[in-house]
Coordinates of C-alpha atoms in Angstrom, one line a residue:
Chain G
M1 CA 65.3 10.2 87.4
V2 CA 68.6 11.1 85.7
L3 CA 69.7 7.7 86.6
T4 CA 66.8 6.1 84.7
L5 CA 67.7 8.0 81.6
K6 CA 71.2 7.1 81.9
K7 CA 70.2 3.5 82.0
A8 CA 68.1 4.1 79.0
V9 CA 70.9 5.7 77.0
I10 CA 73.3 2.9 78.0
A11 CA 70.8 0.3 77.0
T12 CA 70.1 1.9 73.7
L13 CA 73.8 2.3 73.0
A14 CA 74.3 -1.3 73.8
T15 CA 71.7 -2.5 71.4
S16 CA 72.3 0.1 68.7
A17 CA 74.9 -2.1 67.2
I18 CA 72.4 -4.8 66.4
T19 CA 69.3 -2.7 65.8
T20 CA 69.2 0.3 63.6
S21 CA 71.2 3.4 64.5
A22 CA 69.6 4.7 67.7
F23 CA 70.7 8.2 67.4
A24 CA 70.1 8.8 63.7
A25 CA 67.5 11.6 63.5
V26 CA 64.2 10.3 62.3
D27 CA 62.8 11.5 58.9
I28 CA 59.2 10.7 59.8
V29 CA 57.7 10.6 63.2
K30 CA 56.1 7.2 63.2
I31 CA 53.2 6.3 65.4
D32 CA 51.0 3.3 65.7
G33 CA 48.6 1.6 68.2
S34 CA 45.1 1.9 69.6
S35 CA 42.2 2.8 67.5
T36 CA 40.6 4.5 70.4
V37 CA 43.4 7.0 70.9
Y38 CA 43.9 7.3 67.1
P39 CA 41.5 10.3 66.7
I40 CA 43.5 12.4 69.2
T41 CA 46.8 11.6 67.6
E42 CA 45.4 12.1 64.1
A43 CA 44.2 15.6 65.1
V44 CA 47.5 16.4 66.7
A45 CA 49.5 15.0 63.7
E46 CA 47.4 16.9 61.2
E47 CA 48.0 20.3 62.9
F48 CA 51.6 19.6 63.7
Q49 CA 52.4 18.8 60.2
K50 CA 50.6 21.9 58.9
E51 CA 52.5 24.0 61.3
T52 CA 56.0 22.6 61.1
G53 CA 56.1 20.6 57.8
I54 CA 57.6 17.6 59.8
K55 CA 56.0 14.4 58.4
V56 CA 54.0 12.3 60.8
T57 CA 52.3 8.9 60.1
V58 CA 49.8 7.1 62.2
G59 CA 48.7 3.5 62.0
V60 CA 46.0 1.5 63.8
S61 CA 47.3 -1.9 64.8
G62 CA 45.5 -1.9 68.2
T63 CA 47.1 -1.3 71.5
G64 CA 48.9 -4.8 71.5
G65 CA 49.9 -4.6 67.9
G66 CA 51.2 -1.1 68.5
F67 CA 53.4 -2.2 71.4
K68 CA 54.9 -4.9 69.3
K69 CA 56.1 -2.4 66.7
F70 CA 57.1 0.0 69.4
C71 CA 59.3 -2.5 71.2
R72 CA 60.9 -3.4 67.8
G73 CA 61.9 0.2 67.4
E74 CA 59.7 0.6 64.3
T75 CA 57.7 3.4 65.8
V76 CA 58.7 6.2 68.2
I77 CA 55.3 6.7 69.9
S78 CA 52.6 4.1 70.6
D79 CA 49.0 4.9 71.2
A80 CA 47.4 2.8 74.0
S81 CA 43.9 2.6 75.4
R82 CA 45.2 0.5 78.4
P83 CA 48.5 0.6 80.3
I84 CA 51.4 -1.5 79.0
K85 CA 51.4 -5.1 80.3
A86 CA 54.3 -6.8 82.1
K87 CA 54.9 -9.0 79.0
E88 CA 55.1 -6.1 76.7
S89 CA 57.2 -4.1 79.1
K90 CA 59.7 -7.0 79.1
M91 CA 59.7 -7.2 75.3
C92 CA 60.7 -3.6 75.3
A93 CA 63.4 -4.1 78.0
D94 CA 64.8 -7.0 76.0
A95 CA 65.1 -4.8 73.0
G96 CA 66.8 -2.1 75.0
I97 CA 63.9 0.3 74.5
S98 CA 62.8 2.3 77.6
F99 CA 59.6 4.2 77.5
I100 CA 57.9 7.2 79.1
E101 CA 54.3 6.7 80.0
I102 CA 52.1 9.8 79.2
P103 CA 48.3 10.0 79.9
V104 CA 46.7 12.2 77.4
A105 CA 43.0 12.4 78.1
F106 CA 40.0 10.5 79.7
D107 CA 37.4 8.4 78.0
A108 CA 34.2 7.6 79.8
L109 CA 32.9 4.1 79.3
T110 CA 29.2 4.6 78.8
V111 CA 26.7 1.9 79.6
V112 CA 23.8 2.3 77.2
V113 CA 20.3 1.0 76.9
N114 CA 17.5 1.1 74.3
K115 CA 15.5 4.3 74.0
D116 CA 12.4 2.6 75.2
N117 CA 14.1 1.2 78.4
D118 CA 12.4 3.2 81.2
W119 CA 13.5 1.0 84.1
A120 CA 17.3 0.9 84.0
K121 CA 18.1 4.6 84.3
E122 CA 20.4 4.0 87.2
M123 CA 22.6 1.0 88.0
S124 CA 25.4 0.1 90.4
P125 CA 28.6 -1.6 89.4
E126 CA 27.4 -4.6 91.4
E127 CA 24.3 -5.0 89.2
L128 CA 26.5 -4.7 86.1
K129 CA 28.7 -7.4 87.5
K130 CA 25.7 -9.6 88.0
M131 CA 24.9 -9.1 84.3
W132 CA 28.4 -9.3 82.8
G133 CA 30.4 -11.5 85.2
P134 CA 31.4 -15.0 84.2
E135 CA 28.9 -16.6 86.6
A136 CA 26.1 -14.9 84.7
Q137 CA 26.8 -17.0 81.6
G138 CA 23.7 -18.9 80.5
K139 CA 21.9 -18.0 83.8
I140 CA 21.1 -14.3 83.9
M141 CA 19.0 -14.1 80.7
N142 CA 16.2 -11.8 81.8
W143 CA 16.0 -8.3 83.1
S144 CA 13.9 -9.4 86.0
Q145 CA 16.9 -11.4 87.3
V146 CA 19.0 -8.4 87.7
R147 CA 16.9 -6.4 90.1
E148 CA 13.5 -6.8 91.8
G149 CA 11.0 -4.8 89.9
F150 CA 12.7 -4.9 86.5
P151 CA 10.3 -6.1 83.8
S152 CA 10.4 -9.7 82.4
L153 CA 12.2 -9.1 79.2
P154 CA 15.1 -11.0 77.6
L155 CA 18.4 -9.5 78.4
K156 CA 20.6 -8.8 75.3
L157 CA 24.2 -7.9 75.9
Y158 CA 26.4 -6.0 73.4
G159 CA 30.0 -5.3 74.0
P160 CA 33.5 -4.9 72.4
G161 CA 35.5 -8.1 71.7
A162 CA 38.0 -9.5 74.1
D163 CA 41.0 -8.0 72.2
S164 CA 39.9 -4.5 72.9
G165 CA 41.3 -2.2 75.6
T166 CA 37.7 -1.1 76.3
F167 CA 36.8 -4.8 77.1
D168 CA 39.8 -5.0 79.4
Y169 CA 39.0 -1.8 81.3
F170 CA 35.3 -2.6 81.8
T171 CA 36.1 -6.1 83.0
E172 CA 38.6 -4.8 85.5
A173 CA 36.4 -2.0 86.7
I174 CA 33.2 -4.1 87.0
V175 CA 34.2 -7.8 87.5
K176 CA 37.5 -6.7 89.1
K177 CA 39.4 -9.5 87.5
E178 CA 41.4 -9.6 84.3
K179 CA 39.7 -11.1 81.2
S180 CA 36.9 -12.5 83.3
M181 CA 33.5 -12.0 81.6
R182 CA 30.6 -14.1 80.4
G183 CA 31.1 -15.2 76.8
D184 CA 27.5 -15.2 75.6
F185 CA 27.2 -11.6 74.5
T186 CA 27.2 -10.1 71.0
A187 CA 30.7 -8.8 70.4
S188 CA 31.9 -6.4 67.8
E189 CA 35.1 -4.4 67.3
D190 CA 33.1 -1.8 65.6
D191 CA 31.2 0.3 68.2
N192 CA 28.8 1.5 65.5
I193 CA 27.5 -2.0 65.3
L194 CA 27.0 -2.1 69.1
V195 CA 25.0 1.2 68.7
Q196 CA 22.8 -0.5 66.1
G197 CA 22.4 -3.6 68.2
V198 CA 21.2 -1.7 71.4
A199 CA 19.1 0.7 69.4
G200 CA 17.2 -2.1 67.7
D201 CA 16.5 -4.2 70.8
K202 CA 14.3 -3.1 73.7
G203 CA 16.0 -5.5 76.1
G204 CA 19.5 -4.5 74.8
I205 CA 22.4 -3.1 77.0
G206 CA 26.0 -2.3 75.9
Y207 CA 29.0 -0.2 76.6
F208 CA 31.5 1.8 74.7
G209 CA 33.2 5.2 74.7
L210 CA 31.3 8.4 75.4
A211 CA 31.8 9.7 71.9
Y212 CA 29.7 7.0 70.4
Y213 CA 26.9 7.7 72.8
A214 CA 27.1 11.5 72.2
E215 CA 26.6 11.0 68.5
N216 CA 23.7 8.7 69.0
K217 CA 21.8 10.3 71.8
D218 CA 18.6 10.2 69.8
K219 CA 18.8 6.4 69.6
L220 CA 20.1 5.4 73.0
G221 CA 19.8 6.2 76.7
A222 CA 22.8 6.3 79.0
V223 CA 22.7 4.6 82.4
N224 CA 23.7 6.7 85.5
I225 CA 26.4 4.7 87.3
K226 CA 26.7 4.6 91.1
N227 CA 30.1 5.9 92.2
K228 CA 32.4 5.3 95.1
E229 CA 30.5 8.0 97.1
G230 CA 27.2 6.2 96.4
K231 CA 25.8 8.7 94.1
F232 CA 24.3 7.9 90.7
V233 CA 26.2 10.0 88.1
P234 CA 25.5 10.4 84.4
P235 CA 28.5 10.2 82.1
S236 CA 29.5 13.6 80.7
V237 CA 32.5 15.8 80.2
D238 CA 31.8 17.6 83.5
T239 CA 31.4 14.5 85.7
V240 CA 34.4 12.9 84.3
M241 CA 36.5 16.1 84.8
D242 CA 35.4 16.6 88.4
G243 CA 36.0 12.9 89.1
T244 CA 32.5 12.0 90.1
Y245 CA 32.0 9.6 87.2
N246 CA 33.7 6.6 88.5
P247 CA 34.8 3.8 88.2
L248 CA 34.1 3.8 84.4
S249 CA 36.3 6.7 83.4
R250 CA 39.7 5.6 82.1
P251 CA 42.8 7.4 81.0
L252 CA 44.2 7.0 77.5
F253 CA 48.0 6.9 77.0
I254 CA 50.8 7.5 74.6
Y255 CA 54.1 5.8 75.2
L256 CA 57.3 7.6 74.1
N257 CA 60.5 5.9 73.1
A258 CA 62.6 7.6 75.8
S259 CA 65.9 8.1 73.9
K260 CA 64.1 9.4 70.8
A261 CA 61.9 11.7 72.9
A262 CA 65.1 13.0 74.7
F263 CA 67.4 13.4 71.7
D264 CA 65.6 13.5 68.4
P265 CA 64.7 17.0 67.6
K266 CA 61.7 16.1 65.5
V267 CA 60.2 13.7 68.0
K268 CA 60.8 16.2 70.8
K269 CA 59.1 18.9 68.9
F270 CA 56.1 16.7 68.2
V271 CA 55.8 15.5 71.8
E272 CA 55.9 19.1 73.0
F273 CA 53.2 20.0 70.5
Y274 CA 51.1 17.0 71.5
L275 CA 51.1 17.8 75.2
A276 CA 50.5 21.5 74.7
N277 CA 47.4 20.8 72.6
A278 CA 46.2 17.4 73.9
G279 CA 43.4 19.0 75.9
K280 CA 42.0 21.0 73.0
Y281 CA 42.1 18.2 70.4
S282 CA 40.9 15.4 72.7
K283 CA 37.8 17.5 73.4
E284 CA 37.3 18.2 69.7
V285 CA 37.3 14.5 68.8
G286 CA 34.9 13.5 71.7
Y287 CA 37.2 12.7 74.7
I288 CA 37.5 14.4 78.0
P289 CA 40.5 16.6 78.6
F290 CA 42.5 16.7 81.9
S291 CA 42.7 19.9 83.8
K292 CA 45.3 22.6 83.0
E293 CA 47.2 21.7 86.2
E294 CA 47.3 18.0 85.2
Y295 CA 48.6 18.8 81.7
D296 CA 51.3 21.0 83.4
A297 CA 52.3 18.1 85.6
I298 CA 52.4 15.8 82.5
I299 CA 54.7 18.2 80.7
A300 CA 56.9 18.5 83.8
H301 CA 57.0 14.6 83.9
Y302 CA 58.0 14.5 80.3
K303 CA 60.7 16.9 80.8
T304 CA 62.2 14.9 83.6
L305 CA 62.3 11.9 81.2
K306 CA 61.2 9.5 83.9
T307 CA 60.8 6.2 82.3
G308 CA 58.6 3.2 83.3
T309 CA 54.9 2.5 84.0
A310 CA 52.7 3.0 87.0
F311 CA 51.0 -0.3 86.3
K312 CA 53.8 -2.6 87.0
D313 CA 51.7 -4.7 89.3
G314 CA 48.9 -5.1 86.8
P315 CA 45.9 -2.9 85.9
A316 CA 44.6 -0.4 88.4
I317 CA 41.3 1.3 88.3
G318 CA 40.6 5.0 89.2
L319 CA 44.2 6.3 89.4
S320 CA 44.4 10.1 89.1
V321 CA 46.8 11.7 86.7
K322 CA 49.1 12.6 89.5
E323 CA 49.2 9.0 90.9
I324 CA 50.0 7.7 87.4
L325 CA 52.9 10.1 87.0
D326 CA 54.3 9.6 90.5
K327 CA 54.1 5.8 90.5
A328 CA 56.0 5.4 87.2
T329 CA 58.8 2.9 87.7
D330 CA 60.8 0.7 85.4
Chain P
M1 CA 6.0 -44.5 1.9
K2 CA 2.8 -44.5 3.7
K3 CA 2.3 -41.4 5.7
N4 CA 0.1 -42.5 8.5
N5 CA 2.0 -45.6 9.6
L6 CA 0.6 -46.2 13.0
P7 CA 3.7 -47.4 15.0
E8 CA 5.9 -44.7 13.4
N9 CA 3.3 -42.1 14.2
K10 CA 3.3 -43.2 17.8
N11 CA 7.2 -42.9 17.9
L12 CA 6.9 -39.4 16.5
D13 CA 4.5 -38.4 19.2
L14 CA 6.9 -39.8 21.8
I15 CA 9.7 -37.8 20.3
R16 CA 7.6 -34.7 20.1
A17 CA 6.6 -35.1 23.8
L18 CA 10.3 -35.6 24.7
I19 CA 11.3 -32.5 22.8
I20 CA 8.6 -30.5 24.5
K21 CA 9.7 -31.8 27.9
H22 CA 13.3 -30.9 27.2
K23 CA 12.3 -27.5 25.9
K24 CA 10.4 -27.0 29.1
N25 CA 13.5 -28.0 31.1
D26 CA 15.4 -25.5 29.0
H27 CA 13.1 -22.7 29.9
I28 CA 13.1 -23.6 33.6
F29 CA 16.9 -23.6 33.6
A30 CA 17.1 -20.3 31.7
G31 CA 14.6 -18.9 34.2
I32 CA 16.6 -20.0 37.2
G33 CA 19.8 -18.6 35.6
F34 CA 18.1 -15.4 34.9
F35 CA 16.7 -15.1 38.4
V36 CA 20.1 -15.7 40.0
I37 CA 21.9 -13.2 37.7
A38 CA 19.1 -10.7 38.2
S39 CA 19.2 -11.0 42.0
L40 CA 22.9 -10.6 42.1
A41 CA 22.8 -7.6 39.8
V42 CA 20.0 -6.0 41.9
A43 CA 21.9 -6.6 45.1
L44 CA 25.0 -5.0 43.7
L45 CA 23.0 -2.1 42.3
V46 CA 21.2 -1.5 45.6
L47 CA 24.5 -1.6 47.4
F48 CA 26.1 0.7 44.9
L49 CA 23.2 3.1 44.8
D50 CA 23.0 3.2 48.7
L51 CA 26.7 4.2 48.8
L52 CA 26.3 6.7 46.0
I53 CA 23.2 8.4 47.6
N54 CA 24.9 8.5 51.0
G55 CA 28.3 9.6 49.7
Y56 CA 27.1 11.8 46.9
P57 CA 27.6 15.1 48.8
K58 CA 31.3 14.3 49.2
I59 CA 32.1 13.1 45.7
N60 CA 33.8 16.2 44.2
L61 CA 37.3 17.3 43.2
E62 CA 38.3 18.3 46.8
F63 CA 37.6 14.9 48.1
F64 CA 40.2 13.5 45.7
S65 CA 42.7 16.3 46.4
N66 CA 42.5 16.6 50.2
F67 CA 44.4 14.6 52.7
P68 CA 42.7 12.8 55.7
S69 CA 41.6 15.2 58.5
R70 CA 39.9 15.1 61.8
K71 CA 37.3 17.4 60.3
P72 CA 35.0 15.2 58.2
E73 CA 34.1 18.0 55.8
M74 CA 37.8 18.7 55.0
A75 CA 38.9 15.1 54.9
G76 CA 39.8 13.6 51.5
I77 CA 41.3 10.5 50.0
L78 CA 44.3 11.9 48.2
S79 CA 46.9 9.8 50.1
A80 CA 44.5 6.7 49.8
W81 CA 43.9 6.7 46.1
M82 CA 47.5 7.6 45.4
G83 CA 48.6 4.7 47.6
S84 CA 46.2 2.4 45.9
A85 CA 47.4 3.5 42.5
L86 CA 51.1 3.0 43.3
V87 CA 50.6 -0.4 45.0
L88 CA 48.5 -1.6 42.0
F89 CA 51.3 -0.2 39.7
V90 CA 53.8 -2.5 41.4
T91 CA 51.3 -5.4 41.5
F92 CA 50.8 -5.1 37.7
F93 CA 54.4 -5.1 36.8
V94 CA 55.2 -8.0 39.0
A95 CA 52.2 -10.3 38.6
V96 CA 51.6 -9.9 34.8
P97 CA 55.0 -10.9 33.4
I98 CA 55.4 -13.8 35.9
G99 CA 51.9 -14.9 35.6
V100 CA 51.6 -14.9 31.8
A101 CA 55.0 -16.5 31.5
A102 CA 54.1 -19.1 34.0
G103 CA 50.8 -19.8 32.1
I104 CA 52.6 -20.1 28.8
Y105 CA 55.2 -22.4 30.2
L106 CA 52.7 -24.7 31.9
E107 CA 50.5 -24.9 28.8
E108 CA 53.1 -25.0 26.1
Y109 CA 56.4 -26.2 27.4
A110 CA 56.0 -28.2 30.6
K111 CA 56.0 -32.0 30.2
K112 CA 52.6 -33.5 31.1
G113 CA 53.0 -35.7 34.1
W114 CA 52.5 -35.9 37.8
F115 CA 54.7 -32.9 38.4
A116 CA 52.7 -30.7 36.1
D117 CA 49.5 -32.1 37.7
L118 CA 50.8 -31.2 41.1
I119 CA 51.6 -27.6 40.0
E120 CA 48.2 -27.3 38.4
I121 CA 46.4 -28.4 41.5
N122 CA 48.4 -26.0 43.6
V123 CA 47.9 -23.0 41.3
S124 CA 44.1 -23.6 41.3
N125 CA 44.1 -24.0 45.0
L126 CA 46.1 -20.9 45.5
A127 CA 43.4 -18.9 43.8
G128 CA 41.1 -19.9 46.6
V129 CA 43.4 -19.2 49.6
P130 CA 42.0 -16.5 51.8
S131 CA 43.8 -13.2 51.3
I132 CA 44.8 -12.8 55.0
I133 CA 47.1 -15.9 54.5
Y134 CA 49.0 -14.0 51.9
G135 CA 49.2 -11.1 54.3
L136 CA 50.7 -13.2 57.0
L137 CA 53.2 -14.8 54.5
A138 CA 54.1 -11.3 53.3
L139 CA 54.6 -10.1 56.9
G140 CA 57.0 -12.8 57.7
L141 CA 58.8 -13.0 54.4
F142 CA 58.8 -9.5 52.8
V143 CA 58.6 -7.2 55.9
Y144 CA 60.9 -9.0 58.3
E145 CA 63.0 -11.7 56.4
F146 CA 63.8 -9.5 53.4
G147 CA 63.6 -6.3 55.5
M148 CA 61.4 -4.4 53.0
G149 CA 59.4 -2.8 55.8
Q150 CA 55.9 -1.6 55.6
S151 CA 56.4 -0.1 52.1
I152 CA 54.6 0.3 48.8
L153 CA 56.9 -2.4 47.4
T154 CA 55.8 -4.9 50.1
A155 CA 52.2 -4.3 49.5
G156 CA 52.6 -4.5 45.7
L157 CA 54.4 -7.8 46.0
T158 CA 51.8 -9.1 48.4
L159 CA 48.9 -8.3 46.1
S160 CA 50.8 -9.7 43.2
L161 CA 51.0 -13.0 45.0
L162 CA 47.2 -12.8 45.3
M163 CA 46.8 -12.0 41.7
L164 CA 49.3 -14.5 40.3
P165 CA 47.0 -17.5 40.3
I166 CA 44.2 -15.6 38.6
V167 CA 46.6 -14.5 35.8
I168 CA 48.1 -18.0 35.4
V169 CA 44.7 -19.8 35.3
S170 CA 43.2 -17.3 32.8
T171 CA 46.3 -17.4 30.6
R172 CA 46.1 -21.2 30.5
E173 CA 42.4 -21.1 29.7
A174 CA 42.9 -18.6 26.9
I175 CA 45.7 -20.6 25.4
R176 CA 43.6 -23.8 25.6
G177 CA 40.9 -22.0 23.6
I178 CA 43.2 -21.7 20.6
P179 CA 42.4 -24.3 17.9
V180 CA 45.0 -26.9 17.3
H181 CA 45.0 -26.3 13.6
I182 CA 46.4 -22.8 14.0
R183 CA 49.4 -24.2 15.7
E184 CA 49.7 -27.0 13.1
A185 CA 49.6 -24.5 10.3
A186 CA 52.4 -22.5 11.8
F187 CA 54.5 -25.5 12.5
A188 CA 53.8 -26.7 8.9
V189 CA 55.4 -23.6 7.4
G190 CA 58.5 -24.2 9.5
A191 CA 58.0 -21.9 12.6
T192 CA 59.9 -22.8 15.7
K193 CA 58.0 -23.5 19.0
W194 CA 58.9 -20.0 20.3
Q195 CA 57.7 -18.4 17.0
V196 CA 54.4 -20.2 17.2
T197 CA 54.0 -19.1 20.8
W198 CA 55.1 -15.5 20.3
H199 CA 53.5 -14.8 16.9
H200 CA 50.3 -16.8 17.3
V201 CA 49.5 -18.3 20.6
I202 CA 50.0 -15.1 22.7
Q203 CA 48.4 -12.9 20.1
Y204 CA 45.2 -14.9 20.0
A205 CA 45.1 -15.5 23.7
M206 CA 45.6 -11.9 24.5
G207 CA 41.9 -11.2 25.0
G208 CA 41.5 -13.8 27.6
V209 CA 44.8 -12.9 29.3
L210 CA 43.8 -9.3 29.6
T211 CA 40.5 -10.1 31.1
G212 CA 42.3 -12.2 33.7
I213 CA 44.7 -9.5 34.4
I214 CA 42.1 -6.9 34.9
I215 CA 39.9 -9.1 37.0
G216 CA 42.9 -9.8 39.2
M217 CA 43.6 -6.1 39.5
A218 CA 40.0 -5.4 40.4
R219 CA 40.3 -8.0 43.1
A220 CA 43.6 -6.5 44.4
I221 CA 42.2 -2.9 44.6
G222 CA 39.5 -3.9 47.1
E223 CA 41.7 -6.1 49.3
T224 CA 42.1 -4.8 52.9
A225 CA 43.2 -7.8 55.1
P226 CA 46.6 -8.5 53.7
V227 CA 47.5 -4.8 53.4
I228 CA 46.5 -4.2 57.0
T229 CA 48.5 -7.3 58.0
I230 CA 51.7 -6.0 56.5
G231 CA 51.2 -2.7 58.4
A232 CA 49.7 -0.1 56.1
L233 CA 49.2 3.2 57.8
T234 CA 46.0 5.0 58.5
F235 CA 46.9 8.6 58.8
I236 CA 49.3 9.8 56.2
A237 CA 49.1 13.4 55.0
F238 CA 52.0 13.6 52.5
L239 CA 52.6 11.8 49.2
P240 CA 55.5 9.4 48.5
P241 CA 58.5 10.8 46.6
S242 CA 57.6 11.4 43.0
P243 CA 58.5 8.5 40.6
V244 CA 59.4 11.2 38.0
T245 CA 62.3 13.6 38.7
E246 CA 63.4 16.8 37.0
V247 CA 67.0 15.8 36.7
A248 CA 68.5 12.8 34.9
P249 CA 67.7 9.8 35.0
F250 CA 64.2 11.3 35.5
I251 CA 62.9 8.4 37.4
N252 CA 63.5 7.3 40.9
F253 CA 62.5 4.4 43.0
D254 CA 62.4 6.0 46.5
W255 CA 58.6 5.8 46.4
L256 CA 58.8 2.0 46.5
D257 CA 60.2 2.3 50.1
A258 CA 57.6 4.8 51.3
G259 CA 54.8 4.2 53.8
F260 CA 51.2 4.3 52.4
T261 CA 47.5 3.8 53.0
V262 CA 45.0 2.4 50.5
L263 CA 41.3 3.2 49.8
P264 CA 39.6 0.3 51.7
I265 CA 41.7 1.1 54.9
Q266 CA 40.6 4.7 54.7
M267 CA 37.0 3.6 54.3
F268 CA 37.3 1.2 57.2
N269 CA 38.7 3.8 59.5
W270 CA 35.9 6.3 58.7
I271 CA 33.1 3.8 59.0
S272 CA 34.2 3.0 62.6
R273 CA 34.3 6.6 63.7
P274 CA 31.5 7.9 66.0
E275 CA 30.7 11.0 63.9
H276 CA 28.0 10.5 61.2
A277 CA 29.8 12.9 58.9
F278 CA 32.6 10.4 58.7
H279 CA 30.2 7.7 57.6
I280 CA 29.3 9.9 54.6
N281 CA 33.0 10.0 53.7
A282 CA 33.2 6.3 54.0
A283 CA 30.2 5.8 51.7
A284 CA 31.8 8.1 49.2
T285 CA 35.0 6.1 49.3
G286 CA 33.1 2.9 48.9
A287 CA 31.4 4.3 45.8
V288 CA 34.7 5.3 44.4
I289 CA 36.1 1.8 44.9
I290 CA 33.1 0.2 43.2
M291 CA 33.3 2.7 40.4
L292 CA 37.0 1.9 39.9
T293 CA 36.2 -1.9 39.9
L294 CA 33.3 -1.4 37.4
L295 CA 35.6 0.7 35.2
M296 CA 38.3 -1.9 35.2
N297 CA 35.9 -4.7 34.4
G298 CA 34.4 -2.5 31.7
V299 CA 37.8 -2.0 30.2
A300 CA 38.5 -5.7 30.2
I301 CA 35.2 -6.5 28.4
K302 CA 35.9 -3.8 25.8
L303 CA 39.5 -5.0 25.2
R304 CA 38.4 -8.6 24.9
Y305 CA 35.7 -7.6 22.4
N306 CA 38.2 -5.6 20.3
I307 CA 40.8 -8.3 20.2
R308 CA 38.3 -11.0 19.4
K309 CA 36.9 -8.9 16.6
K310 CA 40.3 -8.6 15.0
I311 CA 41.0 -12.4 15.0
K312 CA 39.6 -14.0 11.8
W313 CA 40.1 -17.7 11.6

């Protein structure tokens, strides 16, 4: 662990000549990245600034756009709704920036149907795959094709666009292959549009974060999803926290610039504040907090300054917080 | 002359029929025109009223003096309207001198020829280029090549690029509208070209030029895409350094280098949040943007009217 940090320091020193001064204390804690993680970071930044007077800014460039800025050293923290990709990891390494991967909260991808839909109360990942998989394109167009006994009604699919981390996670959890989904669904980057779509269409089905369902319970129904243990589980704070809502609960991350998080007093203070309050604020903005023990483990992980990602070999579904922390490697 | 000359009478009838027909066409055209304008006005009105009714509970002093917050009832647009104002300030001081000067040069000084034609076509085309293209240009050129970062200066320059063609075209139009005999009279009493331009052409064209400037500004205030592209922030709960200081020289330019957000970005962020209370904030912000745009257009019309009234040819 100390070794990885040493590497980080050496790498930063080596590149500090060409990039901006690596050890100059930052004036403003600059954060950018995912719009999904934004509400948590916004809440933390708001309270942190009130308490300490240290200035914090948060941008929304999306997870990918955020990593680009992060690996150029323009930001010290990056919000991410999916783990860093090998390509992005390499971009950071080339720039001499090493990072610490920190899970901050869970989000439950919620499959929703129209309020008048009284047949699809429970579904299995296999059935979802039948609907959303690339083979379904142009073929599975009616509810009756999904399961025996479903009514004959046109199937209308609504989902986030292919650039979104939500799309990535759903594809990997359901189709079990990266970027592999049918293309003939109504896509929108704005989840409120998806809410409108499913709410206005009896044959509609879609998916997005739990917070959007929670705000629209009067218009939508949530589908119980069959988990690994074979039980149909509704999405909720409790089922995500006790781990029974799988495979559609996903961790959200922040990535820390390792040398800044280790040496810059303001960044350090901010990260400590973030981790101490992540549970409270993530719950407040509609996400699901980890357990107290898990946050303690995350804080310990941060203190060791262990760099790298647990997702070196590509995306993985259903890792626990402990596994994510333990598996982190450069 | 005999009054009831038959062939002439027949001609007269024909002419009358023709006039009636043309008048009817006139009415039809006026009707279509009115219908188009009315439907546009109604659409805008419905949109505006919808935003106003939804956002009404939020439009108060606190909304303008609060920073963004995770709590919708406490969230305000202070950093957003301040950002918009400072960015527009930069835009104004860059685009107006360059745009007006370019318009005067092209109309008064440039030799007519293929080169002038080429510039003219380009300027007109630039006015129609999608704004995101300017954002991409600015990201490559201002942010990275010139190292200006994601600052108010960068955004101001980007929006001034967007506004330049509008200012140039409207300046040229305004200058073209000045009768030749005004110029000739000035030349006749021995004025130089610059004197004619400065004392007469610019003065008389001012109404049209101002209209162009303000319409350009009104377009710039609502622009989101280029500002997002260059990397405007979403959450910023402090103001840029003040442009006015207490010690000499009383002004500073640090604010040009500061991060910022603008009204449309704040609105976009709120509209995509799950909580309905944020949608009210978004509607209120939308109403504010439309009110600002209407205000600016109103000022443009009033200024033009005042200036035209003063000119007596």
